[in-house]
Tab-separated table of C-alpha atoms in Angstrom:
chain	number	residue	atom	x	y	z
A	30	MET	CA	37.233	-7.636	82.685
A	31	GLU	CA	38.093	-7.261	86.359
A	32	LYS	CA	37.031	-10.788	87.307
A	33	ASN	CA	39.237	-10.522	90.371
A	34	LEU	CA	36.699	-8.166	91.904
A	35	LYS	CA	34.330	-10.076	94.147
A	36	ILE	CA	31.268	-9.256	96.195
A	37	SER	CA	30.188	-11.175	99.278
A	38	ALA	CA	27.275	-13.583	99.421
A	39	ARG	CA	25.505	-11.168	101.787
A	40	GLN	CA	25.899	-8.292	99.353
A	41	PHE	CA	24.601	-10.529	96.593
A	42	ALA	CA	21.450	-11.331	98.599
A	43	ILE	CA	20.796	-7.623	99.190
A	44	LEU	CA	21.193	-6.873	95.491
A	45	VAL	CA	18.764	-9.684	94.611
A	46	ILE	CA	16.166	-8.267	97.022
A	47	LEU	CA	16.470	-4.717	95.723
A	48	TYR	CA	16.520	-5.851	92.099
A	49	SER	CA	13.547	-8.192	92.365
A	50	ILE	CA	11.388	-5.541	94.040
A	51	GLY	CA	12.324	-2.790	91.562
A	52	THR	CA	9.389	-1.657	89.427
A	53	THR	CA	7.253	-4.482	90.799
A	54	PHE	CA	6.790	-2.581	94.054
A	55	LEU	CA	4.838	0.243	92.460
A	56	VAL	CA	2.891	-1.252	89.566
A	57	ILE	CA	2.197	-4.914	90.281
A	58	PRO	CA	-0.727	-4.418	92.728
A	59	GLY	CA	-2.745	-2.644	90.034
A	60	SER	CA	-1.720	-5.056	87.291
A	61	LEU	CA	-2.747	-8.084	89.344
A	62	ALA	CA	-5.988	-6.435	90.487
A	63	ARG	CA	-6.970	-5.828	86.856
A	64	GLU	CA	-6.491	-9.521	86.105
A	65	VAL	CA	-7.756	-11.354	89.191
A	66	LYS	CA	-9.308	-8.616	91.371
A	67	GLN	CA	-9.291	-9.584	95.086
A	68	ASP	CA	-7.231	-12.726	94.383
A	69	ALA	CA	-4.184	-10.597	93.514
A	70	TRP	CA	-2.387	-11.713	96.674
A	71	ILE	CA	-2.795	-15.360	95.641
A	72	ALA	CA	-1.169	-14.620	92.289
A	73	ALA	CA	1.717	-12.964	94.147
A	74	VAL	CA	2.191	-16.030	96.365
A	75	ILE	CA	2.177	-18.415	93.381
A	76	GLY	CA	4.483	-16.100	91.416
A	77	THR	CA	6.976	-16.008	94.274
A	78	SER	CA	6.990	-19.820	94.393
A	79	ILE	CA	7.704	-19.946	90.663
A	80	GLY	CA	10.492	-17.440	91.262
A	81	LEU	CA	12.206	-19.948	93.544
A	82	LEU	CA	12.075	-22.548	90.750
A	83	LEU	CA	13.601	-20.083	88.299
A	84	VAL	CA	16.389	-19.322	90.773
A	85	ALA	CA	17.138	-23.063	90.877
A	86	LEU	CA	17.359	-22.995	87.064
A	87	TYR	CA	19.778	-20.045	87.086
A	88	ILE	CA	21.916	-21.697	89.763
A	89	ALA	CA	22.129	-24.800	87.543
A	90	ILE	CA	23.387	-22.606	84.685
A	91	GLY	CA	25.942	-20.978	86.975
A	92	ARG	CA	27.241	-24.347	88.164
A	93	MET	CA	28.020	-25.484	84.617
A	94	PHE	CA	30.790	-22.905	84.158
A	95	PRO	CA	31.325	-21.061	87.470
A	96	THR	CA	34.145	-18.891	86.090
A	97	MET	CA	32.133	-17.542	83.147
A	98	THR	CA	29.408	-14.978	82.639
A	99	LEU	CA	26.259	-15.721	80.646
A	100	VAL	CA	27.778	-14.148	77.525
A	101	GLU	CA	30.861	-16.368	77.792
A	102	ILE	CA	28.671	-19.430	78.404
A	103	ASN	CA	26.756	-18.623	75.210
A	104	GLU	CA	29.973	-18.727	73.170
A	105	LYS	CA	31.213	-21.823	74.977
A	106	LEU	CA	28.080	-23.880	74.308
A	107	LEU	CA	26.645	-22.383	71.117
A	108	GLY	CA	29.868	-21.732	69.276
A	109	LYS	CA	31.665	-18.503	68.476
A	110	TRP	CA	29.354	-16.943	65.907
A	111	LEU	CA	25.977	-18.214	67.096
A	112	GLY	CA	27.019	-17.513	70.686
A	113	LYS	CA	27.968	-13.937	69.813
A	114	ALA	CA	24.688	-13.442	67.957
A	115	VAL	CA	22.686	-14.673	70.955
A	116	SER	CA	24.802	-12.506	73.277
A	117	LEU	CA	24.128	-9.413	71.170
A	118	THR	CA	20.380	-10.015	71.444
A	119	PHE	CA	20.825	-10.358	75.206
A	120	VAL	CA	22.797	-7.080	75.268
A	121	PHE	CA	19.977	-5.332	73.403
A	122	PHE	CA	17.403	-6.886	75.735
A	123	SER	CA	19.286	-5.541	78.765
A	124	LEU	CA	19.719	-2.075	77.256
A	125	PHE	CA	16.095	-1.950	76.107
A	126	SER	CA	14.919	-2.987	79.578
A	127	ALA	CA	17.074	-0.294	81.202
A	128	ALA	CA	15.615	2.284	78.778
A	129	SER	CA	12.067	1.196	79.639
A	130	LEU	CA	12.820	1.599	83.349
A	131	LEU	CA	14.337	5.022	82.712
A	132	LEU	CA	11.130	6.034	80.945
A	133	PHE	CA	9.173	4.646	83.885
A	134	VAL	CA	11.174	6.838	86.275
A	135	GLY	CA	10.578	9.895	84.115
A	136	ASN	CA	6.841	9.240	83.829
A	137	PHE	CA	6.415	8.674	87.541
A	138	LEU	CA	8.352	11.754	88.638
A	139	THR	CA	6.759	14.082	86.097
A	140	ILE	CA	3.217	12.831	86.776
A	141	GLN	CA	3.322	12.487	90.566
A	142	ILE	CA	6.046	14.756	91.949
A	143	MET	CA	7.575	17.232	89.455
A	144	PRO	CA	4.987	17.963	86.749
A	145	ASP	CA	6.765	21.107	85.498
A	146	THR	CA	10.111	19.369	84.941
A	147	PRO	CA	10.927	18.201	81.398
A	148	ILE	CA	11.090	14.421	81.310
A	149	GLU	CA	14.304	14.595	79.250
A	150	ALA	CA	16.071	16.377	82.116
A	151	ILE	CA	15.101	13.609	84.539
A	152	HIS	CA	16.301	10.948	82.104
A	153	ILE	CA	19.679	12.633	81.629
A	154	LEU	CA	20.268	13.172	85.365
A	155	PHE	CA	19.281	9.621	86.262
A	156	ALA	CA	21.407	8.225	83.425
A	157	CYS	CA	24.425	10.183	84.696
A	158	ILE	CA	24.044	8.558	88.133
A	159	LEU	CA	23.629	5.203	86.421
A	160	ILE	CA	26.819	5.599	84.383
A	161	MET	CA	28.703	6.755	87.476
A	162	GLY	CA	27.625	3.653	89.393
A	163	ILE	CA	28.696	1.272	86.622
A	164	ARG	CA	32.066	2.958	86.103
A	165	LEU	CA	32.825	2.594	89.832
A	166	VAL	CA	32.757	-1.213	89.394
A	167	LEU	CA	30.547	-3.882	90.907
A	168	GLU	CA	32.022	-3.757	94.416
A	169	THR	CA	31.059	-0.103	94.832
A	170	LEU	CA	27.521	-0.818	93.649
A	171	ALA	CA	27.262	-3.696	96.132
A	172	ARG	CA	28.484	-1.511	99.000
A	173	ALA	CA	25.944	1.156	98.067
A	174	GLY	CA	23.274	-1.539	98.273
A	175	GLU	CA	24.495	-2.473	101.760
A	176	ILE	CA	24.242	1.151	102.876
A	177	LEU	CA	20.811	1.824	101.380
A	178	PHE	CA	19.196	-1.503	102.281
A	179	PRO	CA	18.643	-0.662	106.001
A	180	PHE	CA	16.951	2.591	104.942
A	181	PHE	CA	14.715	0.636	102.599
A	182	VAL	CA	13.757	-1.808	105.376
A	183	PHE	CA	13.075	1.058	107.798
A	184	LEU	CA	10.874	2.906	105.304
A	185	PHE	CA	9.071	-0.320	104.388
A	186	VAL	CA	8.239	-0.971	108.049
A	187	ILE	CA	6.916	2.589	108.426
A	188	LEU	CA	4.729	2.144	105.353
A	189	VAL	CA	3.288	-1.173	106.540
A	190	VAL	CA	2.663	0.026	110.109
A	191	SER	CA	1.019	3.236	108.894
A	192	ALA	CA	-1.431	1.180	106.852
A	193	PHE	CA	-2.910	-0.128	110.123
A	194	LEU	CA	-3.383	3.348	111.641
A	195	PRO	CA	-6.439	5.633	111.231
A	196	PRO	CA	-7.716	7.119	108.954
A	197	VAL	CA	-6.629	4.175	106.807
A	198	GLN	CA	-9.217	1.423	107.070
A	199	ILE	CA	-8.398	-2.204	106.403
A	200	LYS	CA	-11.440	-4.146	105.245
A	201	PHE	CA	-10.992	-7.897	105.136
A	202	GLU	CA	-14.125	-8.248	103.037
A	203	ASN	CA	-12.125	-6.662	100.206
A	204	ILE	CA	-10.301	-9.971	99.648
A	205	GLN	CA	-13.499	-12.024	99.682
A	206	PRO	CA	-14.629	-14.261	98.074
A	207	ILE	CA	-11.374	-16.142	97.541
A	208	PHE	CA	-10.663	-17.994	94.263
A	209	GLU	CA	-13.572	-16.337	92.500
A	210	THR	CA	-11.793	-15.238	89.309
A	211	GLY	CA	-11.089	-18.626	87.724
A	212	ILE	CA	-8.076	-20.468	86.367
A	213	LYS	CA	-7.307	-18.575	83.132
A	214	PRO	CA	-7.167	-15.082	84.684
A	215	MET	CA	-5.030	-16.498	87.508
A	216	ILE	CA	-2.574	-17.994	85.005
A	217	ARG	CA	-2.321	-14.647	83.207
A	218	ALA	CA	-1.780	-12.820	86.495
A	219	VAL	CA	0.909	-15.254	87.672
A	220	PHE	CA	2.661	-15.052	84.296
A	221	LEU	CA	2.583	-11.249	84.473
A	222	PHE	CA	3.933	-11.244	88.034
A	223	THR	CA	6.682	-13.706	87.117
A	224	SER	CA	7.692	-11.693	84.049
A	225	ILE	CA	8.286	-8.600	86.175
A	226	PHE	CA	9.507	-10.193	89.386
A	227	SER	CA	11.678	-13.236	88.660
A	228	LEU	CA	12.358	-13.783	84.932
A	229	PRO	CA	14.544	-10.631	84.728
A	230	LEU	CA	16.880	-12.273	87.267
A	231	ILE	CA	18.612	-13.811	84.244
A	232	VAL	CA	20.883	-10.737	84.166
A	233	PHE	CA	22.426	-11.880	87.465
A	234	LEU	CA	24.170	-14.622	85.515
A	235	MET	CA	26.514	-11.831	84.425
A	236	ILE	CA	27.826	-11.687	88.008
A	237	PHE	CA	26.781	-15.027	89.527
A	238	PRO	CA	28.792	-17.000	90.422
A	239	VAL	CA	31.816	-15.514	88.635
A	240	SER	CA	31.892	-12.281	90.675
A	241	VAL	CA	30.623	-13.658	93.985
A	242	ASN	CA	32.880	-15.283	96.546
A	243	GLN	CA	31.634	-18.315	98.502
A	244	SER	CA	29.556	-19.819	95.708
A	245	LYS	CA	27.637	-22.215	97.971
A	246	ALA	CA	26.606	-19.427	100.324
A	247	ALA	CA	25.692	-17.265	97.322
A	248	GLU	CA	23.378	-20.010	96.004
A	249	LYS	CA	21.583	-20.134	99.337
A	250	ASN	CA	21.359	-16.343	99.459
A	251	PHE	CA	19.961	-16.301	95.941
A	252	PHE	CA	16.960	-18.227	97.248
A	253	ILE	CA	16.754	-16.087	100.391
A	254	GLY	CA	16.890	-12.871	98.385
A	255	ILE	CA	14.097	-13.796	95.999
A	256	LEU	CA	11.986	-15.140	98.880
A	257	LEU	CA	12.324	-11.957	100.953
A	258	GLY	CA	11.647	-9.814	97.902
A	259	GLY	CA	8.542	-11.869	97.177
A	260	ILE	CA	7.314	-11.539	100.769
A	261	CYS	CA	7.649	-7.744	100.568
A	262	LEU	CA	5.582	-7.708	97.383
A	263	ILE	CA	2.956	-10.068	98.804
A	264	ILE	CA	2.551	-7.727	101.782
A	265	ILE	CA	2.192	-4.647	99.564
A	266	VAL	CA	-0.269	-6.340	97.196
A	267	THR	CA	-2.367	-7.607	100.114
A	268	LEU	CA	-2.416	-4.231	101.893
A	269	THR	CA	-3.368	-2.440	98.691
A	270	ILE	CA	-6.330	-4.747	98.114
A	271	LEU	CA	-7.385	-4.633	101.784
A	272	VAL	CA	-7.384	-0.832	101.921
A	273	LEU	CA	-8.272	0.352	98.425
A	274	GLY	CA	-10.320	-2.623	97.290
A	275	ALA	CA	-9.847	-4.570	94.056
A	276	ASP	CA	-11.759	-2.180	91.778
A	277	ASN	CA	-10.050	0.955	93.054
A	278	SER	CA	-6.631	-0.730	92.869
A	279	ALA	CA	-7.293	-1.783	89.279
A	280	ARG	CA	-8.153	1.797	88.275
A	281	GLN	CA	-4.996	3.279	89.805
A	282	MET	CA	-1.777	3.567	87.785
A	283	TYR	CA	0.259	3.387	91.021
A	284	PRO	CA	-2.070	1.857	93.657
A	285	SER	CA	0.616	1.373	96.331
A	286	TYR	CA	1.491	5.060	95.971
A	287	ALA	CA	-2.205	5.900	96.415
A	288	LEU	CA	-2.207	3.717	99.536
A	289	ALA	CA	0.665	5.717	101.005
A	290	ARG	CA	-1.124	9.025	100.305
A	291	MET	CA	-4.031	7.990	102.531
A	292	THR	CA	-1.890	7.996	105.681
A	293	ASN	CA	-2.452	10.859	108.120
A	294	VAL	CA	-1.740	10.039	111.753
A	295	GLY	CA	-2.945	12.854	114.010
A	296	ASP	CA	-2.007	15.504	111.433
A	297	PHE	CA	1.596	14.663	112.373
A	298	LEU	CA	2.657	11.686	110.254
A	299	GLN	CA	1.847	12.783	106.727
A	300	ARG	CA	3.245	12.642	103.203
A	301	ILE	CA	3.975	8.939	103.490
A	302	GLU	CA	3.850	8.805	99.688
A	303	ALA	CA	7.272	10.428	99.744
A	304	ILE	CA	8.501	7.343	101.611
A	305	MET	CA	7.029	5.153	98.881
A	306	ALA	CA	8.743	7.246	96.211
A	307	ILE	CA	12.125	7.018	97.970
A	308	MET	CA	11.819	3.249	98.418
A	309	TRP	CA	10.872	2.813	94.790
A	310	ILE	CA	13.688	5.016	93.473
A	311	ILE	CA	16.230	3.053	95.541
A	312	THR	CA	15.051	-0.296	94.210
A	313	ILE	CA	14.564	0.772	90.611
A	314	TYR	CA	18.045	2.316	90.541
A	315	PHE	CA	19.604	-1.046	91.353
A	316	LYS	CA	17.378	-2.859	88.873
A	317	MET	CA	18.298	-0.395	86.155
A	318	SER	CA	21.972	-0.560	87.141
A	319	PHE	CA	22.150	-4.313	86.625
A	320	TYR	CA	20.330	-4.130	83.307
A	321	PHE	CA	22.836	-1.491	82.200
A	322	TYR	CA	25.738	-3.431	83.724
A	323	ALA	CA	24.688	-6.556	81.802
A	324	SER	CA	24.520	-4.617	78.536
A	325	VAL	CA	27.901	-2.909	79.042
A	326	ILE	CA	29.804	-6.001	80.231
A	327	GLY	CA	28.004	-8.215	77.742
A	328	LEU	CA	28.940	-5.996	74.805
A	329	ALA	CA	32.540	-5.687	76.001
A	330	GLN	CA	32.910	-9.467	76.283
A	331	THR	CA	31.209	-10.060	72.945
A	332	LEU	CA	33.674	-7.650	71.295
A	333	ASN	CA	36.604	-9.123	73.300
A	334	LEU	CA	37.442	-5.795	74.961
A	335	ASN	CA	39.661	-5.767	78.041
A	336	ASN	CA	38.073	-2.621	79.510
A	337	TYR	CA	34.340	-1.951	79.560
A	338	ARG	CA	34.500	1.677	80.757
A	339	PRO	CA	34.849	3.259	77.268
A	340	LEU	CA	31.442	1.758	76.449
A	341	THR	CA	29.577	3.317	79.383
A	342	LEU	CA	29.197	6.830	77.955
A	343	PRO	CA	28.106	5.909	74.398
A	344	LEU	CA	25.726	3.261	75.720
A	345	GLY	CA	24.461	5.803	78.250
A	346	ILE	CA	23.689	8.238	75.417
A	347	ILE	CA	21.918	5.458	73.510
A	348	LEU	CA	20.042	4.600	76.712
A	349	VAL	CA	18.668	8.145	77.110
A	350	THR	CA	17.738	8.363	73.423
A	351	LEU	CA	16.075	4.955	73.493
A	352	SER	CA	14.122	5.831	76.645
A	353	ILE	CA	12.529	8.781	74.848
A	354	ILE	CA	11.560	6.975	71.626
A	355	VAL	CA	10.940	3.405	72.815
A	356	HIS	CA	7.342	4.023	73.982
A	357	PRO	CA	5.535	7.065	72.513
A	358	ASN	CA	3.030	7.365	75.365
A	359	VAL	CA	1.901	5.806	78.630
A	360	ALA	CA	-0.931	3.864	76.983
A	361	LYS	CA	1.423	2.063	74.603
A	362	LEU	CA	3.832	1.398	77.484
A	363	ALA	CA	1.002	-0.227	79.457
A	364	THR	CA	0.008	-2.340	76.443
A	365	PHE	CA	3.606	-3.437	75.911
A	366	ASP	CA	4.047	-4.379	79.570
A	367	LYS	CA	0.898	-6.497	79.539
A	368	GLU	CA	0.980	-8.180	76.130
A	369	ILE	CA	4.557	-8.178	74.807
A	370	TRP	CA	6.934	-7.947	77.756
A	371	PRO	CA	6.015	-11.310	79.376
A	372	LEU	CA	6.813	-13.165	76.126
A	373	TYR	CA	9.906	-11.069	75.419
A	374	VAL	CA	11.489	-11.593	78.836
A	375	SER	CA	10.575	-15.298	78.752
A	376	THR	CA	12.830	-15.690	75.702
A	377	PHE	CA	15.876	-14.795	77.800
A	378	GLY	CA	14.675	-15.669	81.292
A	379	LEU	CA	13.331	-19.142	80.477
A	380	VAL	CA	14.002	-20.326	76.908
A	381	LEU	CA	17.710	-19.377	76.814
A	382	PRO	CA	18.636	-21.092	80.139
A	383	LEU	CA	16.738	-24.235	79.159
A	384	LEU	CA	18.477	-24.211	75.763
A	385	LEU	CA	21.893	-23.871	77.409
A	386	LEU	CA	21.142	-26.735	79.789
A	387	ALA	CA	19.984	-28.950	76.914
A	388	VAL	CA	23.045	-28.139	74.776
A	389	ASN	CA	25.394	-28.781	77.688
A	390	ALA	CA	23.737	-32.131	78.438
A	391	LEU	CA	23.931	-33.092	74.744
A	392	ARG	CA	27.621	-32.123	74.535
A	393	LYS	CA	28.400	-34.213	77.621
A	394	LYS	CA	26.559	-37.198	76.189
A	395	ILE	CA	28.423	-36.927	72.870
A	396	HIS	CA	31.724	-36.594	74.705
A	397	GLN	CA	31.003	-39.714	76.782
A	398	ASN	CA	30.071	-41.697	73.665
A	399	LYS	CA	33.348	-40.697	72.018
A	400	LYS	CA	35.280	-41.981	75.024
A	401	ARG	CA	33.621	-45.356	74.705
């Protein structure tokens, strides 16, 4: 399975940043504003802190068997048949998540940028690029992240700076009063933020630490990556609330995109929403790539295949088909993301790691008792 291929700790940090931002960049400001209104930025801060705790949990899983992927750890700790069954559910989760993101790409591009283009054509083209990236192995994907990351940072800086220039108006009263929404809505908002931002990081256990050199440095960069990604999202959420206001942000499907459309500096610097779209496409590509990578590698290891490449095309076809039928319309997609997705991703992002830790601790205790 090409375990000899390694990426650097720096490349790993970049991939974590791009992955964690992903879809969160575009949709989370509106989702948080609908739950906690002007306190959305507080939910983002708390959610980022929880993300650091989840990273510590995933690092603990990686330390147990540093030469194995999550799928191999499942079989090691849960046994051959139960481990394979759990791994197959993880493979489906990864493929389903990639299909949902592909649908998200199609919806965004057809609604905001290319309304006359069939959504199926966008799905097929994006899936082809996705398959190409996975077939070119992990190192190539990591190098692409290194190349595109400076562009992302540059475009992000332009977006943030432009938000402080006329005619955009920042109103600090838009985030007042603070802590007005109450505890229960804040818990829901933090849970929603965590489910999109940090719980999906479980798929990185397919490459961490087995495919990353310098494990200690990679652990540190795991924390740095999620922290920097969280800071970017906190900035975007705060700017969206400051400029658009909580009510307007809650009504928008893509509030950060609406924020970018307001920029017009001297009739010279315009169409900043294109910058937002480019940034989002870069980040969502890497998020989708690692979901797809986890499904392809996970299935290959579950079936004990030596080469994963023959699986990329059939799984790619399934991915496109699934993306078309998985959510019939935007309304049902929004309902799924709010009510079902947080619980679904928690099964793999929280329950599974805790189960593996508990089983490993129990096995060690039994082994020690036998020695006595």
